[in-house]
Amino acid sequence: MIDVLTIQRLSELQTKHIVSIGDASDDVPLTSEEKALLDSAEGRVVLIYLSGPMMFGVSKAIAREQNAIQDQKAIVLDLHDVPLIDTTVSLAIENFIKDSVESERLVFVVKPQSQAKRSLERLGVFEIIPGTHMCENRRDALSKALMTIPSDD
């Protein structure tokens, strides 16, 4: 019983480290340039920021983020502050990216730290999107998303 409660509490804590924003927000520490880029997207780009170790409990939260995306043309999935990803979360991220691509959304990924990156590479997650959509930092990912998405004209 204690293990189940511990797992549930850990999952709740990890879920708080998944933030989705469509314009500049205080929920994610953005530089002024990143805020300007996100604001200039006028809702066509959504930033999904994950941080901290990601274990199986957050898989449902990742799926919820997918369901919450409506009219955005591009997604920036920022994994830079994720040091560890287990297989269940790697599969959830893979499904998230596949579903987004199948829904004709552009996906840009800010590369995670080394262990998390290796976990995703083993599953071939980064092969789902063009190599040019892999970015070293959030600013580059937001810039590429803005340059690539079609205008609403």
mmCIF file of C-alpha atoms in Angstrom:
data_model
loop_
_atom_site.group_PDB
_atom_site.id
_atom_site.type_symbol
_atom_site.label_atom_id
_atom_site.label_comp_id
_atom_site.label_asym_id
_atom_site.label_seq_id
_atom_site.Cartn_x
_atom_site.Cartn_y
_atom_site.Cartn_z
ATOM 1 C CA MET A 1 0.000 0.000 0.000
ATOM 2 C CA ILE A 2 2.814 2.393 0.837
ATOM 3 C CA ASP A 3 4.470 1.749 -2.534
ATOM 4 C CA VAL A 4 1.266 2.627 -4.388
ATOM 5 C CA LEU A 5 0.898 5.872 -2.430
ATOM 6 C CA THR A 6 4.542 6.741 -3.021
ATOM 7 C CA ILE A 7 4.192 6.122 -6.748
ATOM 8 C CA GLN A 8 0.999 8.182 -6.898
ATOM 9 C CA ARG A 9 2.608 11.109 -5.048
ATOM 10 C CA LEU A 10 5.739 10.936 -7.197
ATOM 11 C CA SER A 11 3.581 10.971 -10.337
ATOM 12 C CA GLU A 12 1.707 14.039 -9.090
ATOM 13 C CA LEU A 13 4.983 15.843 -8.414
ATOM 14 C CA GLN A 14 6.413 14.965 -11.829
ATOM 15 C CA THR A 15 3.246 16.071 -13.605
ATOM 16 C CA LYS A 16 3.830 19.577 -12.248
ATOM 17 C CA HIS A 17 6.998 19.640 -14.352
ATOM 18 C CA ILE A 18 5.056 19.550 -17.626
ATOM 19 C CA VAL A 19 3.991 23.017 -18.727
ATOM 20 C CA SER A 20 2.262 23.922 -21.972
ATOM 21 C CA ILE A 21 2.050 27.556 -23.061
ATOM 22 C CA GLY A 22 0.890 29.286 -26.212
ATOM 23 C CA ASP A 23 2.201 32.750 -25.376
ATOM 24 C CA ALA A 24 4.654 34.277 -22.918
ATOM 25 C CA SER A 25 3.879 33.030 -19.438
ATOM 26 C CA ASP A 26 5.389 33.122 -15.982
ATOM 27 C CA ASP A 27 5.058 29.323 -15.742
ATOM 28 C CA VAL A 28 8.276 28.792 -17.702
ATOM 29 C CA PRO A 29 11.423 30.893 -17.285
ATOM 30 C CA LEU A 30 11.678 32.486 -20.739
ATOM 31 C CA THR A 31 14.250 35.010 -21.893
ATOM 32 C CA SER A 32 12.912 38.258 -23.341
ATOM 33 C CA GLU A 33 13.801 36.999 -26.833
ATOM 34 C CA GLU A 34 11.941 33.711 -26.272
ATOM 35 C CA LYS A 35 8.904 35.628 -24.973
ATOM 36 C CA ALA A 36 8.934 37.847 -28.052
ATOM 37 C CA LEU A 37 9.190 34.847 -30.387
ATOM 38 C CA LEU A 38 6.342 33.026 -28.660
ATOM 39 C CA ASP A 39 4.162 36.150 -28.631
ATOM 40 C CA SER A 40 4.833 36.824 -32.319
ATOM 41 C CA ALA A 41 3.555 33.327 -33.140
ATOM 42 C CA GLU A 42 0.065 34.570 -32.181
ATOM 43 C CA GLY A 43 -1.044 31.185 -30.883
ATOM 44 C CA ARG A 44 0.216 29.189 -33.866
ATOM 45 C CA VAL A 45 3.072 27.674 -31.834
ATOM 46 C CA VAL A 46 2.766 25.924 -28.487
ATOM 47 C CA LEU A 47 5.730 25.373 -26.192
ATOM 48 C CA ILE A 48 5.654 22.248 -24.062
ATOM 49 C CA TYR A 49 8.317 22.381 -21.379
ATOM 50 C CA LEU A 50 9.332 19.319 -19.382
ATOM 51 C CA SER A 51 11.820 19.379 -16.537
ATOM 52 C CA GLY A 52 13.253 16.993 -13.995
ATOM 53 C CA PRO A 53 13.385 13.203 -14.137
ATOM 54 C CA MET A 54 10.435 11.751 -16.059
ATOM 55 C CA MET A 55 9.103 8.396 -14.854
ATOM 56 C CA PHE A 56 6.097 6.346 -15.951
ATOM 57 C CA GLY A 57 3.630 8.371 -13.897
ATOM 58 C CA VAL A 58 3.801 11.334 -16.279
ATOM 59 C CA SER A 59 2.812 9.378 -19.386
ATOM 60 C CA LYS A 60 -0.861 10.270 -18.905
ATOM 61 C CA ALA A 61 0.017 13.943 -18.478
ATOM 62 C CA ILE A 62 1.901 13.893 -21.786
ATOM 63 C CA ALA A 63 -1.147 12.372 -23.483
ATOM 64 C CA ARG A 64 -3.340 15.101 -21.927
ATOM 65 C CA GLU A 65 -1.057 17.767 -23.385
ATOM 66 C CA GLN A 66 -1.549 16.194 -26.816
ATOM 67 C CA ASN A 67 -5.328 16.337 -26.415
ATOM 68 C CA ALA A 68 -5.195 19.989 -25.328
ATOM 69 C CA ILE A 69 -3.487 21.140 -28.530
ATOM 70 C CA GLN A 70 -6.072 22.671 -30.834
ATOM 71 C CA ASP A 71 -5.216 25.068 -33.644
ATOM 72 C CA GLN A 72 -1.466 25.306 -33.261
ATOM 73 C CA LYS A 73 0.563 24.658 -36.386
ATOM 74 C CA ALA A 74 3.803 23.819 -34.571
ATOM 75 C CA ILE A 75 4.930 22.356 -31.277
ATOM 76 C CA VAL A 76 8.204 23.066 -29.526
ATOM 77 C CA LEU A 77 8.891 20.181 -27.167
ATOM 78 C CA ASP A 78 11.544 21.429 -24.748
ATOM 79 C CA LEU A 79 13.307 18.489 -23.107
ATOM 80 C CA HIS A 80 16.517 20.345 -22.256
ATOM 81 C CA ASP A 81 15.982 20.203 -18.481
ATOM 82 C CA VAL A 82 15.123 16.493 -18.423
ATOM 83 C CA PRO A 83 18.065 14.445 -17.134
ATOM 84 C CA LEU A 84 16.332 11.049 -17.042
ATOM 85 C CA ILE A 85 13.480 9.440 -18.988
ATOM 86 C CA ASP A 86 12.250 5.910 -18.418
ATOM 87 C CA THR A 87 10.983 3.654 -21.206
ATOM 88 C CA THR A 88 7.300 4.343 -20.533
ATOM 89 C CA VAL A 89 7.782 8.097 -20.851
ATOM 90 C CA SER A 90 10.006 7.608 -23.914
ATOM 91 C CA LEU A 91 7.135 5.713 -25.546
ATOM 92 C CA ALA A 92 4.673 8.443 -24.522
ATOM 93 C CA ILE A 93 6.930 11.087 -26.093
ATOM 94 C CA GLU A 94 7.271 8.949 -29.221
ATOM 95 C CA ASN A 95 3.466 8.660 -29.480
ATOM 96 C CA PHE A 96 3.081 12.385 -28.831
ATOM 97 C CA ILE A 97 5.459 13.243 -31.680
ATOM 98 C CA LYS A 98 3.940 10.658 -34.066
ATOM 99 C CA ASP A 99 0.387 11.850 -33.366
ATOM 100 C CA SER A 100 1.436 15.470 -33.842
ATOM 101 C CA VAL A 101 3.131 14.726 -37.167
ATOM 102 C CA GLU A 102 0.111 12.696 -38.319
ATOM 103 C CA SER A 103 -2.068 15.702 -37.422
ATOM 104 C CA GLU A 104 0.127 17.768 -39.762
ATOM 105 C CA ARG A 105 1.766 19.752 -36.991
ATOM 106 C CA LEU A 106 5.434 20.586 -37.159
ATOM 107 C CA VAL A 107 7.399 19.339 -34.158
ATOM 108 C CA PHE A 108 10.649 20.895 -32.974
ATOM 109 C CA VAL A 109 12.546 19.253 -30.120
ATOM 110 C CA VAL A 110 15.012 20.907 -27.770
ATOM 111 C CA LYS A 111 17.464 18.101 -27.068
ATOM 112 C CA PRO A 112 17.427 16.557 -23.594
ATOM 113 C CA GLN A 113 20.449 15.783 -21.448
ATOM 114 C CA SER A 114 22.631 12.783 -22.273
ATOM 115 C CA GLN A 115 20.845 9.882 -20.509
ATOM 116 C CA ALA A 116 17.410 11.043 -21.597
ATOM 117 C CA LYS A 117 18.710 11.633 -25.114
ATOM 118 C CA ARG A 118 20.109 8.084 -25.295
ATOM 119 C CA SER A 119 16.782 6.627 -24.123
ATOM 120 C CA LEU A 120 14.898 8.450 -26.878
ATOM 121 C CA GLU A 121 17.524 7.634 -29.517
ATOM 122 C CA ARG A 122 17.307 3.904 -28.707
ATOM 123 C CA LEU A 123 13.608 4.004 -29.598
ATOM 124 C CA GLY A 124 14.256 5.998 -32.767
ATOM 125 C CA VAL A 125 12.136 8.902 -31.521
ATOM 126 C CA PHE A 126 14.287 11.545 -33.202
ATOM 127 C CA GLU A 127 13.951 9.810 -36.579
ATOM 128 C CA ILE A 128 10.253 10.751 -36.703
ATOM 129 C CA ILE A 129 11.065 14.405 -37.383
ATOM 130 C CA PRO A 130 13.555 16.010 -39.764
ATOM 131 C CA GLY A 131 17.034 16.490 -38.324
ATOM 132 C CA THR A 132 16.655 20.230 -38.803
ATOM 133 C CA HIS A 133 13.854 20.151 -36.226
ATOM 134 C CA MET A 134 16.292 19.034 -33.506
ATOM 135 C CA CYS A 135 17.560 22.088 -31.662
ATOM 136 C CA GLU A 136 20.172 22.817 -29.038
ATOM 137 C CA ASN A 137 18.099 25.461 -27.263
ATOM 138 C CA ARG A 138 14.581 26.853 -26.951
ATOM 139 C CA ARG A 139 15.322 30.101 -28.810
ATOM 140 C CA ASP A 140 16.485 28.220 -31.906
ATOM 141 C CA ALA A 141 13.472 25.891 -31.777
ATOM 142 C CA LEU A 142 11.028 28.798 -31.489
ATOM 143 C CA SER A 143 12.783 30.671 -34.319
ATOM 144 C CA LYS A 144 12.698 27.639 -36.610
ATOM 145 C CA ALA A 145 9.046 27.004 -35.793
ATOM 146 C CA LEU A 146 8.134 30.595 -36.649
ATOM 147 C CA MET A 147 10.072 30.514 -39.912
ATOM 148 C CA THR A 148 8.527 27.202 -40.949
ATOM 149 C CA ILE A 149 4.834 27.495 -40.082
ATOM 150 C CA PRO A 150 2.483 28.736 -42.767
ATOM 151 C CA SER A 151 0.949 32.152 -42.221
ATOM 152 C CA ASP A 152 -2.777 32.513 -41.553
ATOM 153 C CA ASP A 153 -3.265 34.802 -44.565
#
